[in-house]
mmCIF file of C-alpha atoms in Angstrom:
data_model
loop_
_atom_site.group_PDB
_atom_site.id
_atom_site.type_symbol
_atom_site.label_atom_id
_atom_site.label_comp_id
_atom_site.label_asym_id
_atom_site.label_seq_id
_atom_site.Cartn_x
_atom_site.Cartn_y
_atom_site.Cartn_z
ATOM 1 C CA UNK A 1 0.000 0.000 0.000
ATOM 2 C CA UNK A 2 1.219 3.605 -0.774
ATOM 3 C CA UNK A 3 2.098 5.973 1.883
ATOM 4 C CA UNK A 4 -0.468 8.482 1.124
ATOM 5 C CA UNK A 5 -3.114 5.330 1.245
ATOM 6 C CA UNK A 6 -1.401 4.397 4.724
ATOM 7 C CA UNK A 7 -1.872 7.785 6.095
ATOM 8 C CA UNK A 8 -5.314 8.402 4.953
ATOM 9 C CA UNK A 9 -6.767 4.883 6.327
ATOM 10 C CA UNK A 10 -4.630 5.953 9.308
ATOM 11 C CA UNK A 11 -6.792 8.674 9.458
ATOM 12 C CA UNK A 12 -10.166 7.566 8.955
ATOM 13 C CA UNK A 13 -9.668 4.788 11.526
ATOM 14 C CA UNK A 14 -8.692 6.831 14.039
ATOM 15 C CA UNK A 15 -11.944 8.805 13.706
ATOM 16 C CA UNK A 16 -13.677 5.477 13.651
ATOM 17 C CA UNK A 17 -12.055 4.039 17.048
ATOM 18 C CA UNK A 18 -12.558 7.445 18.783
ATOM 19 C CA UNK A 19 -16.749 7.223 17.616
ATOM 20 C CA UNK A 20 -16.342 3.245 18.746
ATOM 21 C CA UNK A 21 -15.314 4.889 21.935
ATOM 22 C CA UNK A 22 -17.507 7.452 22.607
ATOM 23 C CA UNK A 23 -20.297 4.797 21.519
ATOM 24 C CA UNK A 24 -18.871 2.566 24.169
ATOM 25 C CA UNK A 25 -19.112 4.716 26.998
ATOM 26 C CA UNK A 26 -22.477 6.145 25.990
ATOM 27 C CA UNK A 27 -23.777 2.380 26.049
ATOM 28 C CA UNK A 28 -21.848 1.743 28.842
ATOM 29 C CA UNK A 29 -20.747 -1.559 27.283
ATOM 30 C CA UNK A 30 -17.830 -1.974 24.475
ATOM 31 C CA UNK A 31 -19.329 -4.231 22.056
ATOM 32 C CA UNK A 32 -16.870 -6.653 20.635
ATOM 33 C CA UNK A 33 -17.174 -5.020 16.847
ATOM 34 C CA UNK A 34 -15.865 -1.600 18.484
ATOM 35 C CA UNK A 35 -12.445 -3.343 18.419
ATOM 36 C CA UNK A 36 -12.448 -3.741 14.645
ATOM 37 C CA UNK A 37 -11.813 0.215 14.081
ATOM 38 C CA UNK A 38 -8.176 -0.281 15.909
ATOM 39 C CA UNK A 39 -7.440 -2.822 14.144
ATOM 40 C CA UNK A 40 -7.514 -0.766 11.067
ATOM 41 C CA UNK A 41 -5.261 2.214 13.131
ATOM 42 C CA UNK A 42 -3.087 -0.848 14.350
ATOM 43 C CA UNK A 43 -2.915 -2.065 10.387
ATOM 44 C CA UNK A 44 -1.998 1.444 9.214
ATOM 45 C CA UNK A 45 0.572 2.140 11.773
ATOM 46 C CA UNK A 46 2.763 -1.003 11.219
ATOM 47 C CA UNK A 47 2.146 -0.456 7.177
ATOM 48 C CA UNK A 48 3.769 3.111 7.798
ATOM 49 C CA UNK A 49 6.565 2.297 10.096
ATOM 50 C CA UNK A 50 7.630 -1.336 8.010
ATOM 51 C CA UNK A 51 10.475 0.799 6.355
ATOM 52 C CA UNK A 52 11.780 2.809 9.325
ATOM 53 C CA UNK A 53 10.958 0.609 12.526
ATOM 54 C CA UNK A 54 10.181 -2.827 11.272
ATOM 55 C CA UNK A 55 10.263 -4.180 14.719
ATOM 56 C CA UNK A 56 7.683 -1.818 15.911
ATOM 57 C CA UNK A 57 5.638 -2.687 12.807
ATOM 58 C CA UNK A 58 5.986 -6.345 13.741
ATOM 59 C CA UNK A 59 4.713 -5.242 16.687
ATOM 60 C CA UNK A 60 2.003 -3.168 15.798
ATOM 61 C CA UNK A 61 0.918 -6.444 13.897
ATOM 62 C CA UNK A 62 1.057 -9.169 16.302
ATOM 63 C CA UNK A 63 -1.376 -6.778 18.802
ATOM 64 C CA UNK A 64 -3.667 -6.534 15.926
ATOM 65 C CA UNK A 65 -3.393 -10.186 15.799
ATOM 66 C CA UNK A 66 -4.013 -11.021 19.288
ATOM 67 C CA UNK A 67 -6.796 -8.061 19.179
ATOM 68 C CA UNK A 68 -8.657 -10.313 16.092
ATOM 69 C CA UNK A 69 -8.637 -13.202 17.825
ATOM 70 C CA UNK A 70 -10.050 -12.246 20.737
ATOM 71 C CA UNK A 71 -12.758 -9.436 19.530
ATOM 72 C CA UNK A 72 -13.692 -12.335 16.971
ATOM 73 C CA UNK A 73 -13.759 -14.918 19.043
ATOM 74 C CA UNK A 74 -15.827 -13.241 21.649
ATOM 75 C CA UNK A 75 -18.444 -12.011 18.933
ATOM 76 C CA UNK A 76 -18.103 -15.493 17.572
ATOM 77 C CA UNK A 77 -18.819 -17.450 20.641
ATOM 78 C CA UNK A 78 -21.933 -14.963 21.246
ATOM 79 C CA UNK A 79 -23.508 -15.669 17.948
ATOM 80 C CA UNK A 80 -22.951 -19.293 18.154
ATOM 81 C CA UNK A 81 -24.188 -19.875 21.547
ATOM 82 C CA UNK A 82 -27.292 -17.857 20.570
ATOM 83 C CA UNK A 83 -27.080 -19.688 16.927
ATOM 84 C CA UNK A 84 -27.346 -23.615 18.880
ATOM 85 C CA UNK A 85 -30.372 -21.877 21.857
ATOM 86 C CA UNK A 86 -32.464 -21.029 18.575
ATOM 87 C CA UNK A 87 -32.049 -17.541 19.547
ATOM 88 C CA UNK A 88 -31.611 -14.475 17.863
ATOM 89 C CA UNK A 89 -28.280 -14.027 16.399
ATOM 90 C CA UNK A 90 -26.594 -11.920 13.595
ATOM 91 C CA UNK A 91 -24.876 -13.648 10.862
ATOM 92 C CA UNK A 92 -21.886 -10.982 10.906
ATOM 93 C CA UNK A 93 -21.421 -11.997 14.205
ATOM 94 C CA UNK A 94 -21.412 -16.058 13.461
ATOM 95 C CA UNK A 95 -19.154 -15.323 10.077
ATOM 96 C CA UNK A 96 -16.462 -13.844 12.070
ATOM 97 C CA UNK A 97 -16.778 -16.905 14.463
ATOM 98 C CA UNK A 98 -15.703 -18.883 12.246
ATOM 99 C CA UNK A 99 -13.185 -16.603 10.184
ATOM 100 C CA UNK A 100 -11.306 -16.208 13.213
ATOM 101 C CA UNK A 101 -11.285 -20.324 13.792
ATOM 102 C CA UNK A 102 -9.870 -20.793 10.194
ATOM 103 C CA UNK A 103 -7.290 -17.385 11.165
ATOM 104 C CA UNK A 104 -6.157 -19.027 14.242
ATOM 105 C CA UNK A 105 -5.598 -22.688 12.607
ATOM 106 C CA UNK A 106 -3.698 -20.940 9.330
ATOM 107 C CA UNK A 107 -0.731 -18.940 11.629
ATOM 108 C CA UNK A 108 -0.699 -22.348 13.682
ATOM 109 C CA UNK A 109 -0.178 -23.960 10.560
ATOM 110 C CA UNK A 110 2.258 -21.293 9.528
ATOM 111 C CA UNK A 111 3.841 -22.079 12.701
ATOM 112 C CA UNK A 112 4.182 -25.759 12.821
ATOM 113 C CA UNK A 113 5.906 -25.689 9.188
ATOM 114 C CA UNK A 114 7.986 -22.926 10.141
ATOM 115 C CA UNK A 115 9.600 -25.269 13.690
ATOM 116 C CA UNK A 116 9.411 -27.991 11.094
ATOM 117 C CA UNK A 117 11.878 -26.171 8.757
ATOM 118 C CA UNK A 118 14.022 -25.377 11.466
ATOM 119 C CA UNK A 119 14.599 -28.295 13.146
ATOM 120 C CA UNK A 120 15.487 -30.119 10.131
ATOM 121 C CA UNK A 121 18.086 -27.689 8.982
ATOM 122 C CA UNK A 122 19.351 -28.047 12.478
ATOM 123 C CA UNK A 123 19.268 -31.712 12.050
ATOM 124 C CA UNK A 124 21.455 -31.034 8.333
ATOM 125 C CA UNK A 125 24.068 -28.728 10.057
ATOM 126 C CA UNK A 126 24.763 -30.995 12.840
ATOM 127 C CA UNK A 127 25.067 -33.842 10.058
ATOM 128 C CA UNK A 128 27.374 -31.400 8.467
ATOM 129 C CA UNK A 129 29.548 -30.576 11.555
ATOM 130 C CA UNK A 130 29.955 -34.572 12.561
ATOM 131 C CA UNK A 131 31.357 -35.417 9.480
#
């Protein structure tokens, strides 16, 4: 993404969080979809700082991450425990459910082949050094 894009979805998602919070405190309640605006604002600031500060940007991503999983997960769980009482639910809601399932089992997927890699490379260079 361009800079200029970066900066401008910077922008309008820090406009969005600050309604989501205002919205939150006039319900009293965060809902688990206010969380959704940050992510954006967590998405911009790691796509502008990649270049200069990519550790901060790696950063910036992995709290996104963690902030996904568990804003989707509780919206998820809602919907589906409403979804299996016959209860009113909302389809957004039981989507992201199971989004953030097939999320979660991709970067453990990501992860296992990645340790997978590594240990047999390990396993190679120590075959290297014995002989």
């Amino acid at each position: 993404m361009s800079r200029r894009i970066s900066q401008g979805v910077l922008v309008v998602g820090s406009i969005g969080a600050l309604i989501n919070i205002v919205d939150a405190i006039g319900k009293g309640r965060p809902e688990p979809h206010d969380a959704f605006a940050a992510l954006v604002v967590l998405g911009a600031g790691g796509e502008l700082l990649e270049e200069r500060r990519p550790r901060a940007a790696k950063a910036l991503y992995a709290v996104a991450s963690v902030l996904l999983v568990v804003a989707g997960s509780v919206a998820g769980a809602r919907a589906w425990a409403s979804f299996f009482r016959g209860a009113a639910y909302d389809w957004l809601d039981l989507g992201l459910g199971v989004l953030v399932v097939l999320y979660v089992a991709v970067g453990a997927g990501r992860l296992l082949a990645h340790l997978s890699r590594r240990a047999s490379k390990s396993r190679r260079n120590a075959g290297l050094l014995s002989e």
